Amino acid sequence: MTTSSTTSSTTPTATAATPATTLDDLRTRLTGRVVEPHDADYDALRTVAAGGVDARPAAIVRPATDDDVVATLAFVRATGIPVAVRCGGHSSAAHSTVDGGVVIDVRDLLGIEVDADSGTAWVGAGHTAREVTAALAEHGLAVGFGDTGEVGVAGITLGGGIGFLSRAHGLTIDNLLGADVVTADGRVLRTDAANHPDLFWGLRGAGANLGVVTRLRFRVHPVRDVVGGMLLLPATAPVLAGLVAAAQAAPDELGVIVNVMPCPPLPFVPADVHGRLVVMALVCWSGAAEDADAVLAPIRSLAEPIADLVAPTPYAGMFPPDAPPEHPTVVARGLFTDVVDEPLAARLLDRLAEVDGMRVAQLRVLGGAIARVPDDATAYAHRSARVMAYVAAFVSPEDRDERAAWVAATAAALDRGVPGVYVNFLGEEGPDRVRDAYPGATWDRIAQVKATYDPENLFRRNQNVPPAAV
């Protein structure tokens, strides 16, 4: 058994009282690094996942301790320079960087401490989902982070966290038991259901609006091997509608992510299929292995698979290999929906067939444990949504407007009037769309929490909820 040795305080540290006012001064106060444009690794460290982004921060701070974050925020307040917070750097809106400002890059805040007896783990905010999943796998444990290993655990968690295990064990935020946070005024707070519960409520869904999270405490679950992988099916309306319906009817232990897209040049797929529209189902059965065939039978019976790679695998094997360092420019739009029937599926396939190039419509079946949490329990307020949809296309400067119009029209074809959008899939789409992510009373409550912990809106490089007027 191991336990966390992390410590925290509830008052500003000494570094906040006499803030640095130059980068040279700041550098002398930090255990971690200050990276400037003349440093050899500046370009590598400033790069984010989103394509078409060439922000040049004045400095990238790589804190090694909470006090480093405190000192950096004091510098930001004293100088008025804008600040962004980065973990994995996968913000669709490129909020992980800021031109001419300071990026607090938490990727050196590491450490994973697993208490298998209590089913909990403390995790440094700088880790990726792959790193945490691998560390937990050594104990036969897991927490759901999504479907991509490269993402930072802090970023995906604070926005909600929808992935293969969500129907069985809830969103990532539903498994967040506590966190260490540096607030805008330089306090280091340990927050959970009993300590600063208003802040803890907001951290579970409000993204980076409320502070710099440095450590997270998760509830973890016994998950060792799953039955999962890729099932490649023909792109027909009956297959697509049937797949979504079968996933919705399945036990909660089945997670399904559906991508309708041109078939990549996969070596195990006939060459004449490459480039043709296919239904790529990524399935993950985390229940008893002997039940997998029966659970998956309704999906496998929809059509003769083009490829069936579903097999027993360690849960960590559900993450694809790290992607090559490419940064395509993407236009996208997310939404929630309820039912994907055959007429809607046919419209979607027609839309995808109208254009060429790389494009995808993704459908994630929700429900299960996600829906058993009340809407007002966390700042993620879309518990009743049954399906999450996401339409995206790669673009170039020459065809951006045309592709953006296609994405908007295709998303509209999927829209059945279900309100809301998942904040982690939200790009730079304007304040109304941020309101869609945080509807009604959720917006008002986040704004009140913001007024308590960040009344000056220091943390505004995000899907921003301004503080309520005090």
Tab-separated table of C-alpha atoms in Angstrom:
chain	number	residue	atom	x	y	z
A	1	MET	CA	0.000	0.000	0.000
A	2	THR	CA	1.266	3.466	-0.869
A	3	THR	CA	-0.209	6.780	0.154
A	4	SER	CA	0.211	10.291	-1.147
A	5	SER	CA	2.815	12.448	0.505
A	6	THR	CA	1.582	15.604	-1.210
A	7	THR	CA	1.146	18.577	1.089
A	8	SER	CA	-0.776	21.799	0.594
A	9	SER	CA	-1.700	24.980	2.379
A	10	THR	CA	-4.676	27.308	2.376
A	11	THR	CA	-2.772	30.598	2.535
A	12	PRO	CA	-0.592	32.393	-0.003
A	13	THR	CA	3.066	31.437	0.079
A	14	ALA	CA	5.861	33.945	0.566
A	15	THR	CA	6.642	34.086	-3.135
A	16	ALA	CA	3.257	35.703	-3.753
A	17	ALA	CA	4.051	38.668	-1.439
A	18	THR	CA	7.036	39.954	-3.420
A	19	PRO	CA	6.356	38.991	-7.022
A	20	ALA	CA	8.972	38.884	-9.709
A	21	THR	CA	8.562	41.555	-12.362
A	22	THR	CA	11.048	40.278	-14.938
A	23	LEU	CA	11.628	36.845	-16.384
A	24	ASP	CA	15.187	36.856	-15.071
A	25	ASP	CA	13.878	37.548	-11.585
A	26	LEU	CA	11.216	34.857	-11.955
A	27	ARG	CA	13.815	32.328	-13.055
A	28	THR	CA	15.767	32.797	-9.806
A	29	ARG	CA	12.663	31.966	-7.758
A	30	LEU	CA	11.743	28.701	-9.448
A	31	THR	CA	12.831	25.132	-8.977
A	32	GLY	CA	11.559	24.472	-12.496
A	33	ARG	CA	12.480	26.081	-15.823
A	34	VAL	CA	11.683	29.266	-17.701
A	35	VAL	CA	11.983	28.667	-21.451
A	36	GLU	CA	12.296	31.702	-23.722
A	37	PRO	CA	12.369	32.108	-27.523
A	38	HIS	CA	16.170	31.892	-27.662
A	39	ASP	CA	16.245	28.485	-25.933
A	40	ALA	CA	16.908	25.416	-28.062
A	41	ASP	CA	13.727	23.572	-27.113
A	42	TYR	CA	11.399	26.580	-27.271
A	43	ASP	CA	9.836	25.641	-30.614
A	44	ALA	CA	9.201	22.060	-29.550
A	45	LEU	CA	7.657	23.133	-26.250
A	46	ARG	CA	5.417	25.822	-27.740
A	47	THR	CA	3.859	23.479	-30.318
A	48	VAL	CA	0.309	22.329	-29.628
A	49	ALA	CA	-1.785	19.637	-31.286
A	50	ALA	CA	-4.038	21.972	-33.249
A	51	GLY	CA	-2.797	22.759	-36.744
A	52	GLY	CA	-2.529	26.274	-38.096
A	53	VAL	CA	-1.409	27.636	-34.717
A	54	ASP	CA	1.864	29.555	-34.494
A	55	ALA	CA	1.590	31.303	-31.136
A	56	ARG	CA	4.864	32.565	-29.699
A	57	PRO	CA	4.646	32.875	-25.908
A	58	ALA	CA	7.020	35.295	-24.203
A	59	ALA	CA	7.940	32.406	-21.906
A	60	ILE	CA	7.022	28.829	-21.122
A	61	VAL	CA	7.271	28.021	-17.431
A	62	ARG	CA	7.754	24.351	-16.531
A	63	PRO	CA	6.956	24.307	-12.794
A	64	ALA	CA	8.390	21.542	-10.667
A	65	THR	CA	6.421	22.393	-7.511
A	66	ASP	CA	3.240	24.121	-6.397
A	67	ASP	CA	5.344	27.058	-5.253
A	68	ASP	CA	6.634	27.460	-8.808
A	69	VAL	CA	3.038	27.888	-9.955
A	70	VAL	CA	2.390	30.361	-7.133
A	71	ALA	CA	5.430	32.459	-8.126
A	72	THR	CA	4.478	32.398	-11.790
A	73	LEU	CA	0.930	33.543	-11.099
A	74	ALA	CA	2.296	36.342	-8.905
A	75	PHE	CA	4.468	37.411	-11.852
A	76	VAL	CA	1.460	37.304	-14.161
A	77	ARG	CA	-0.619	39.434	-11.802
A	78	ALA	CA	2.189	41.939	-11.263
A	79	THR	CA	2.960	42.404	-14.959
A	80	GLY	CA	-0.508	41.999	-16.486
A	81	ILE	CA	0.850	39.533	-19.027
A	82	PRO	CA	-1.714	36.976	-20.290
A	83	VAL	CA	-1.436	33.395	-19.101
A	84	ALA	CA	-2.399	30.002	-20.504
A	85	VAL	CA	-2.278	26.614	-18.793
A	86	ARG	CA	-1.033	23.587	-20.689
A	87	CYS	CA	-0.963	19.898	-19.899
A	88	GLY	CA	-1.400	17.726	-23.004
A	89	GLY	CA	-1.814	20.630	-25.410
A	90	HIS	CA	-4.862	19.107	-27.151
A	91	SER	CA	-7.288	22.014	-26.797
A	92	SER	CA	-9.275	22.235	-30.031
A	93	ALA	CA	-9.284	26.010	-29.618
A	94	ALA	CA	-5.506	26.131	-28.938
A	95	HIS	CA	-6.144	27.454	-25.441
A	96	SER	CA	-2.980	25.650	-24.291
A	97	THR	CA	-0.837	28.505	-25.591
A	98	VAL	CA	-0.968	32.285	-25.793
A	99	ASP	CA	0.829	34.689	-28.097
A	100	GLY	CA	3.104	37.039	-26.155
A	101	GLY	CA	2.089	35.643	-22.781
A	102	VAL	CA	3.225	33.044	-20.272
A	103	VAL	CA	2.344	29.382	-20.662
A	104	ILE	CA	2.287	27.404	-17.410
A	105	ASP	CA	3.206	23.985	-18.772
A	106	VAL	CA	2.541	21.400	-16.062
A	107	ARG	CA	4.189	18.449	-17.817
A	108	ASP	CA	6.959	18.264	-15.206
A	109	LEU	CA	4.438	17.861	-12.365
A	110	LEU	CA	4.694	14.090	-12.219
A	111	GLY	CA	4.211	11.254	-9.782
A	112	ILE	CA	1.707	8.412	-9.546
A	113	GLU	CA	0.918	6.955	-6.130
A	114	VAL	CA	-1.496	4.031	-6.102
A	115	ASP	CA	-3.281	2.831	-2.980
A	116	ALA	CA	-4.675	-0.455	-4.209
A	117	ASP	CA	-6.236	-1.242	-0.831
A	118	SER	CA	-8.507	1.799	-0.948
A	119	GLY	CA	-8.904	1.818	-4.732
A	120	THR	CA	-7.495	5.325	-5.134
A	121	ALA	CA	-4.534	6.994	-6.799
A	122	TRP	CA	-2.867	10.412	-6.665
A	123	VAL	CA	-1.646	11.531	-10.073
A	124	GLY	CA	0.528	14.470	-11.062
A	125	ALA	CA	-1.205	16.791	-13.516
A	126	GLY	CA	1.613	16.485	-16.046
A	127	HIS	CA	1.000	12.846	-16.893
A	128	THR	CA	-0.695	11.593	-20.026
A	129	ALA	CA	-3.614	9.192	-20.061
A	130	ARG	CA	-1.306	6.493	-21.429
A	131	GLU	CA	1.193	6.894	-18.576
A	132	VAL	CA	-1.458	6.729	-15.877
A	133	THR	CA	-3.228	3.796	-17.532
A	134	ALA	CA	0.053	1.858	-17.739
A	135	ALA	CA	0.882	2.552	-14.091
A	136	LEU	CA	-2.559	1.476	-12.898
A	137	ALA	CA	-2.436	-1.639	-15.077
A	138	GLU	CA	0.431	-2.943	-12.927
A	139	HIS	CA	-2.147	-3.215	-10.128
A	140	GLY	CA	-4.986	-4.526	-12.314
A	141	LEU	CA	-6.744	-1.155	-12.027
A	142	ALA	CA	-7.964	1.563	-14.359
A	143	VAL	CA	-9.789	4.866	-14.577
A	144	GLY	CA	-11.378	5.986	-17.832
A	145	PHE	CA	-9.735	8.907	-19.652
A	146	GLY	CA	-11.104	8.731	-23.182
A	147	ASP	CA	-9.721	6.943	-26.212
A	148	THR	CA	-6.360	8.626	-26.883
A	149	GLY	CA	-3.198	8.048	-24.875
A	150	GLU	CA	-1.423	11.345	-25.600
A	151	VAL	CA	-3.937	13.615	-23.881
A	152	GLY	CA	-3.026	15.177	-20.545
A	153	VAL	CA	-4.973	13.807	-17.602
A	154	ALA	CA	-5.723	17.234	-16.138
A	155	GLY	CA	-7.191	18.630	-19.332
A	156	ILE	CA	-9.459	15.721	-20.152
A	157	THR	CA	-10.568	15.389	-16.536
A	158	LEU	CA	-11.502	19.022	-15.948
A	159	GLY	CA	-13.728	19.026	-19.033
A	160	GLY	CA	-15.545	15.813	-18.134
A	161	GLY	CA	-13.801	12.807	-19.668
A	162	ILE	CA	-15.851	10.607	-22.028
A	163	GLY	CA	-14.307	7.314	-23.058
A	164	PHE	CA	-14.530	3.541	-23.276
A	165	LEU	CA	-15.271	3.012	-19.565
A	166	SER	CA	-17.776	5.845	-19.096
A	167	ARG	CA	-20.944	3.766	-19.353
A	168	ALA	CA	-19.572	1.299	-16.805
A	169	HIS	CA	-17.809	3.620	-14.346
A	170	GLY	CA	-18.912	7.159	-15.175
A	171	LEU	CA	-17.079	10.116	-16.640
A	172	THR	CA	-13.542	10.818	-15.488
A	173	ILE	CA	-14.905	13.579	-13.253
A	174	ASP	CA	-17.230	11.060	-11.613
A	175	ASN	CA	-14.093	9.282	-10.409
A	176	LEU	CA	-12.299	12.443	-9.276
A	177	LEU	CA	-12.122	12.401	-5.477
A	178	GLY	CA	-10.008	15.478	-4.935
A	179	ALA	CA	-7.400	17.803	-6.389
A	180	ASP	CA	-4.644	20.217	-5.454
A	181	VAL	CA	-5.257	23.596	-7.069
A	182	VAL	CA	-3.341	26.868	-7.213
A	183	THR	CA	-5.900	29.654	-7.392
A	184	ALA	CA	-5.521	33.043	-9.045
A	185	ASP	CA	-4.531	34.758	-5.787
A	186	GLY	CA	-1.731	32.276	-5.081
A	187	ARG	CA	-3.397	29.973	-2.600
A	188	VAL	CA	-2.658	26.253	-2.779
A	189	LEU	CA	-5.849	24.428	-1.922
A	190	ARG	CA	-6.637	20.784	-1.470
A	191	THR	CA	-10.239	20.463	-2.562
A	192	ASP	CA	-12.693	17.598	-2.317
A	193	ALA	CA	-16.281	16.988	-1.255
A	194	ALA	CA	-15.552	18.274	2.256
A	195	ASN	CA	-12.960	21.002	1.572
A	196	HIS	CA	-13.853	23.906	-0.699
A	197	PRO	CA	-16.757	21.877	-2.097
A	198	ASP	CA	-17.859	24.715	-4.376
A	199	LEU	CA	-14.459	24.685	-6.072
A	200	PHE	CA	-14.512	20.893	-6.275
A	201	TRP	CA	-17.935	21.041	-7.930
A	202	GLY	CA	-16.643	23.488	-10.534
A	203	LEU	CA	-13.448	21.592	-11.291
A	204	ARG	CA	-15.597	18.690	-12.433
A	205	GLY	CA	-16.493	20.083	-15.843
A	206	ALA	CA	-15.571	23.781	-15.932
A	207	GLY	CA	-12.186	23.205	-17.555
A	208	ALA	CA	-9.356	25.595	-16.717
A	209	ASN	CA	-11.609	28.404	-15.488
A	210	LEU	CA	-10.866	28.042	-11.790
A	211	GLY	CA	-7.136	27.515	-11.274
A	212	VAL	CA	-4.052	25.467	-12.051
A	213	VAL	CA	-4.575	21.869	-10.987
A	214	THR	CA	-1.290	20.262	-9.967
A	215	ARG	CA	-2.440	16.858	-8.630
A	216	LEU	CA	-5.575	14.773	-8.905
A	217	ARG	CA	-6.933	11.975	-6.739
A	218	PHE	CA	-8.959	9.326	-8.541
A	219	ARG	CA	-11.153	6.424	-7.611
A	220	VAL	CA	-9.808	3.481	-9.630
A	221	HIS	CA	-11.530	0.261	-10.633
A	222	PRO	CA	-10.524	-3.377	-11.058
A	223	VAL	CA	-10.023	-3.551	-14.825
A	224	ARG	CA	-7.265	-5.718	-16.211
A	225	ASP	CA	-8.150	-7.350	-19.511
A	226	VAL	CA	-11.014	-6.306	-21.774
A	227	VAL	CA	-12.378	-7.638	-25.036
A	228	GLY	CA	-11.956	-4.828	-27.487
A	229	GLY	CA	-10.533	-3.405	-30.652
A	230	MET	CA	-11.612	-2.324	-34.113
A	231	LEU	CA	-14.565	-3.715	-36.030
A	232	LEU	CA	-14.640	-2.409	-39.616
A	233	LEU	CA	-18.059	-2.604	-41.253
A	234	PRO	CA	-19.593	-1.491	-44.578
A	235	ALA	CA	-20.947	2.057	-44.580
A	236	THR	CA	-24.662	1.518	-45.076
A	237	ALA	CA	-27.605	3.132	-43.294
A	238	PRO	CA	-28.864	-0.156	-41.756
A	239	VAL	CA	-25.386	-0.947	-40.422
A	240	LEU	CA	-24.859	2.506	-38.918
A	241	ALA	CA	-28.320	2.776	-37.368
A	242	GLY	CA	-28.193	-0.815	-36.161
A	243	LEU	CA	-24.790	-0.348	-34.593
A	244	VAL	CA	-25.868	2.681	-32.563
A	245	ALA	CA	-29.084	0.927	-31.483
A	246	ALA	CA	-27.192	-2.223	-30.466
A	247	ALA	CA	-24.690	-0.198	-28.447
A	248	GLN	CA	-27.481	1.659	-26.673
A	249	ALA	CA	-29.220	-1.618	-25.806
A	250	ALA	CA	-26.047	-3.341	-24.584
A	251	PRO	CA	-25.009	-3.698	-20.937
A	252	ASP	CA	-23.180	-0.739	-19.455
A	253	GLU	CA	-19.847	-2.568	-19.645
A	254	LEU	CA	-19.820	-2.136	-23.428
A	255	GLY	CA	-18.281	1.115	-24.658
A	256	VAL	CA	-18.607	1.926	-28.366
A	257	ILE	CA	-17.134	4.769	-30.404
A	258	VAL	CA	-18.276	4.872	-34.049
A	259	ASN	CA	-16.278	6.664	-36.736
A	260	VAL	CA	-17.788	6.998	-40.216
A	261	MET	CA	-14.867	7.972	-42.426
A	262	PRO	CA	-12.738	7.046	-45.441
A	263	CYS	CA	-10.889	3.841	-44.724
A	264	PRO	CA	-7.213	4.511	-43.940
A	265	PRO	CA	-4.586	2.475	-45.834
A	266	LEU	CA	-4.619	-0.275	-43.227
A	267	PRO	CA	-2.364	-3.205	-44.180
A	268	PHE	CA	-4.944	-5.803	-43.157
A	269	VAL	CA	-7.692	-4.304	-45.351
A	270	PRO	CA	-7.981	-4.991	-49.112
A	271	ALA	CA	-6.510	-2.167	-51.186
A	272	ASP	CA	-9.779	-1.537	-52.999
A	273	VAL	CA	-11.377	-0.570	-49.669
A	274	HIS	CA	-8.772	2.116	-48.934
A	275	GLY	CA	-10.354	5.552	-49.248
A	276	ARG	CA	-13.924	4.240	-49.299
A	277	LEU	CA	-16.383	5.202	-46.575
A	278	VAL	CA	-16.505	2.636	-43.788
A	279	VAL	CA	-17.998	2.345	-40.326
A	280	MET	CA	-15.099	1.951	-37.917
A	281	ALA	CA	-16.439	0.762	-34.582
A	282	LEU	CA	-14.061	0.831	-31.617
A	283	VAL	CA	-15.555	-1.438	-28.992
A	284	CYS	CA	-14.500	-2.196	-25.425
A	285	TRP	CA	-16.212	-4.849	-23.304
A	286	SER	CA	-15.047	-4.582	-19.693
A	287	GLY	CA	-17.427	-7.193	-18.293
A	288	ALA	CA	-16.794	-10.897	-17.891
A	289	ALA	CA	-14.770	-12.207	-20.831
A	290	GLU	CA	-17.021	-15.244	-21.258
A	291	ASP	CA	-19.977	-12.913	-21.967
A	292	ALA	CA	-18.243	-10.934	-24.714
A	293	ASP	CA	-19.371	-13.020	-27.696
A	294	ALA	CA	-23.023	-12.814	-26.704
A	295	VAL	CA	-22.846	-9.071	-26.087
A	296	LEU	CA	-21.057	-8.396	-29.372
A	297	ALA	CA	-23.207	-10.764	-31.454
A	298	PRO	CA	-25.847	-8.124	-32.358
A	299	ILE	CA	-23.092	-5.859	-33.703
A	300	ARG	CA	-21.208	-8.564	-35.567
A	301	SER	CA	-24.454	-9.762	-37.180
A	302	LEU	CA	-25.140	-6.402	-38.837
A	303	ALA	CA	-22.943	-7.241	-41.842
A	304	GLU	CA	-19.946	-9.289	-42.864
A	305	PRO	CA	-17.063	-7.375	-41.280
A	306	ILE	CA	-14.372	-5.945	-43.531
A	307	ALA	CA	-12.029	-6.544	-40.602
A	308	ASP	CA	-12.607	-7.822	-37.084
A	309	LEU	CA	-9.766	-7.097	-34.668
A	310	VAL	CA	-11.846	-7.415	-31.510
A	311	ALA	CA	-10.058	-9.741	-29.102
A	312	PRO	CA	-8.976	-10.041	-25.457
A	313	THR	CA	-6.440	-7.332	-24.677
A	314	PRO	CA	-5.079	-5.428	-21.679
A	315	TYR	CA	-7.164	-2.306	-21.211
A	316	ALA	CA	-4.096	-0.179	-21.985
A	317	GLY	CA	-4.119	-1.774	-25.445
A	318	MET	CA	-7.288	0.140	-26.312
A	319	PHE	CA	-5.216	3.269	-26.829
A	320	PRO	CA	-3.829	3.487	-30.376
A	321	PRO	CA	-0.078	4.067	-30.771
A	322	ASP	CA	1.056	7.660	-30.357
A	323	ALA	CA	0.244	9.580	-33.512
A	324	PRO	CA	3.113	10.930	-35.635
A	325	PRO	CA	3.910	14.595	-34.989
A	326	GLU	CA	1.479	15.948	-37.575
A	327	HIS	CA	-0.715	18.916	-36.809
A	328	PRO	CA	-3.562	19.066	-39.329
A	329	THR	CA	-5.881	22.050	-39.342
A	330	VAL	CA	-9.369	20.829	-38.555
A	331	VAL	CA	-12.791	22.427	-38.555
A	332	ALA	CA	-15.291	20.614	-36.377
A	333	ARG	CA	-18.578	20.849	-34.574
A	334	GLY	CA	-19.896	18.803	-31.685
A	335	LEU	CA	-23.418	18.218	-30.456
A	336	PHE	CA	-25.613	15.780	-28.574
A	337	THR	CA	-28.377	13.728	-30.133
A	338	ASP	CA	-30.655	10.891	-29.103
A	339	VAL	CA	-31.439	8.351	-31.828
A	340	VAL	CA	-29.610	7.545	-35.058
A	341	ASP	CA	-32.324	5.867	-37.113
A	342	GLU	CA	-31.960	4.690	-40.717
A	343	PRO	CA	-33.212	7.915	-42.360
A	344	LEU	CA	-30.774	9.994	-40.318
A	345	ALA	CA	-27.964	7.509	-40.983
A	346	ALA	CA	-28.687	7.711	-44.725
A	347	ARG	CA	-28.538	11.524	-44.633
A	348	LEU	CA	-25.224	11.378	-42.799
A	349	LEU	CA	-23.712	8.945	-45.294
A	350	ASP	CA	-24.916	11.112	-48.182
A	351	ARG	CA	-23.261	14.143	-46.600
A	352	LEU	CA	-19.976	12.277	-46.136
A	353	ALA	CA	-20.066	11.081	-49.746
A	354	GLU	CA	-20.514	14.604	-51.103
A	355	VAL	CA	-16.938	15.706	-50.403
A	356	ASP	CA	-13.477	14.248	-50.667
A	357	GLY	CA	-10.468	14.501	-48.408
A	358	MET	CA	-10.254	13.490	-44.774
A	359	ARG	CA	-13.568	13.876	-42.985
A	360	VAL	CA	-15.288	11.986	-40.177
A	361	ALA	CA	-18.540	11.800	-38.288
A	362	GLN	CA	-18.058	10.301	-34.847
A	363	LEU	CA	-20.839	8.957	-32.639
A	364	ARG	CA	-20.262	8.023	-28.999
A	365	VAL	CA	-23.002	6.133	-27.213
A	366	LEU	CA	-23.558	7.527	-23.710
A	367	GLY	CA	-25.969	6.561	-20.931
A	368	GLY	CA	-25.245	3.959	-18.276
A	369	ALA	CA	-23.322	5.283	-15.290
A	370	ILE	CA	-23.054	8.727	-16.890
A	371	ALA	CA	-26.816	9.167	-16.729
A	372	ARG	CA	-27.115	7.982	-13.133
A	373	VAL	CA	-25.484	11.177	-11.839
A	374	PRO	CA	-27.771	14.218	-11.372
A	375	ASP	CA	-27.269	17.092	-13.827
A	376	ASP	CA	-26.415	19.508	-11.014
A	377	ALA	CA	-23.889	17.242	-9.265
A	378	THR	CA	-21.004	18.550	-11.382
A	379	ALA	CA	-20.305	21.352	-13.845
A	380	TYR	CA	-20.848	18.832	-16.651
A	381	ALA	CA	-24.628	19.100	-17.050
A	382	HIS	CA	-25.557	16.805	-19.957
A	383	ARG	CA	-26.306	13.585	-18.116
A	384	SER	CA	-29.437	12.681	-20.065
A	385	ALA	CA	-27.772	12.947	-23.492
A	386	ARG	CA	-27.816	9.541	-25.184
A	387	VAL	CA	-25.327	10.059	-28.036
A	388	MET	CA	-22.513	12.536	-28.587
A	389	ALA	CA	-21.774	13.444	-32.196
A	390	TYR	CA	-18.727	15.167	-33.657
A	391	VAL	CA	-18.215	16.149	-37.290
A	392	ALA	CA	-14.744	17.164	-38.490
A	393	ALA	CA	-12.818	17.777	-41.689
A	394	PHE	CA	-9.189	18.528	-42.463
A	395	VAL	CA	-8.817	21.891	-44.190
A	396	SER	CA	-6.283	24.011	-46.028
A	397	PRO	CA	-6.318	27.812	-46.329
A	398	GLU	CA	-7.805	27.463	-49.793
A	399	ASP	CA	-10.819	25.352	-48.844
A	400	ARG	CA	-11.393	26.323	-45.217
A	401	ASP	CA	-14.636	28.259	-45.775
A	402	GLU	CA	-16.096	25.557	-47.982
A	403	ARG	CA	-15.180	22.803	-45.530
A	404	ALA	CA	-16.473	24.782	-42.550
A	405	ALA	CA	-19.818	25.188	-44.297
A	406	TRP	CA	-19.907	21.449	-44.988
A	407	VAL	CA	-19.174	20.641	-41.336
A	408	ALA	CA	-21.904	22.993	-40.112
A	409	ALA	CA	-24.475	21.560	-42.528
A	410	THR	CA	-23.547	17.966	-41.678
A	411	ALA	CA	-23.829	18.653	-37.955
A	412	ALA	CA	-27.213	20.258	-38.619
A	413	ALA	CA	-28.310	17.044	-40.351
A	414	LEU	CA	-27.580	15.181	-37.084
A	415	ASP	CA	-29.316	17.748	-34.884
A	416	ARG	CA	-32.531	16.457	-33.324
A	417	GLY	CA	-32.953	19.357	-30.916
A	418	VAL	CA	-30.981	17.892	-28.021
A	419	PRO	CA	-29.304	20.890	-26.352
A	420	GLY	CA	-25.688	21.196	-25.296
A	421	VAL	CA	-22.129	20.507	-26.373
A	422	TYR	CA	-19.220	18.709	-24.688
A	423	VAL	CA	-16.698	21.362	-23.701
A	424	ASN	CA	-13.651	19.186	-24.475
A	425	PHE	CA	-14.833	18.984	-28.105
A	426	LEU	CA	-15.542	22.706	-28.386
A	427	GLY	CA	-13.362	24.868	-30.601
A	428	GLU	CA	-13.187	28.652	-30.842
A	429	GLU	CA	-16.891	28.961	-31.600
A	430	GLY	CA	-18.043	32.014	-29.682
A	431	PRO	CA	-19.707	32.764	-26.324
A	432	ASP	CA	-23.087	31.304	-27.271
A	433	ARG	CA	-21.525	27.898	-27.750
A	434	VAL	CA	-19.795	28.157	-24.364
A	435	ARG	CA	-23.255	28.827	-22.947
A	436	ASP	CA	-24.407	25.621	-24.653
A	437	ALA	CA	-21.680	23.739	-22.785
A	438	TYR	CA	-22.825	25.226	-19.464
A	439	PRO	CA	-26.593	25.685	-19.691
A	440	GLY	CA	-28.837	27.660	-17.364
A	441	ALA	CA	-28.141	27.221	-13.681
A	442	THR	CA	-24.805	25.527	-14.405
A	443	TRP	CA	-23.467	28.721	-16.000
A	444	ASP	CA	-24.699	30.814	-13.077
A	445	ARG	CA	-23.114	28.520	-10.510
A	446	ILE	CA	-19.752	28.402	-12.311
A	447	ALA	CA	-19.817	32.209	-12.504
A	448	GLN	CA	-20.370	32.396	-8.745
A	449	VAL	CA	-17.504	29.982	-8.062
A	450	LYS	CA	-15.370	31.992	-10.480
A	451	ALA	CA	-16.190	35.171	-8.556
A	452	THR	CA	-14.893	33.525	-5.371
A	453	TYR	CA	-11.656	32.034	-6.733
A	454	ASP	CA	-10.844	34.178	-9.793
A	455	PRO	CA	-12.784	37.462	-9.533
A	456	GLU	CA	-10.467	39.241	-11.988
A	457	ASN	CA	-10.821	36.460	-14.594
A	458	LEU	CA	-7.082	35.829	-14.658
A	459	PHE	CA	-7.817	32.391	-16.110
A	460	ARG	CA	-9.639	33.443	-19.264
A	461	ARG	CA	-7.628	31.494	-21.841
A	462	ASN	CA	-10.235	28.731	-21.904
A	463	GLN	CA	-13.900	28.220	-22.728
A	464	ASN	CA	-14.473	31.152	-20.463
A	465	VAL	CA	-17.210	31.732	-17.927
A	466	PRO	CA	-16.706	35.287	-16.624
A	467	PRO	CA	-17.044	35.758	-12.858
A	468	ALA	CA	-20.405	36.854	-11.578
A	469	ALA	CA	-20.634	40.499	-10.567
A	470	VAL	CA	-20.099	40.801	-6.825
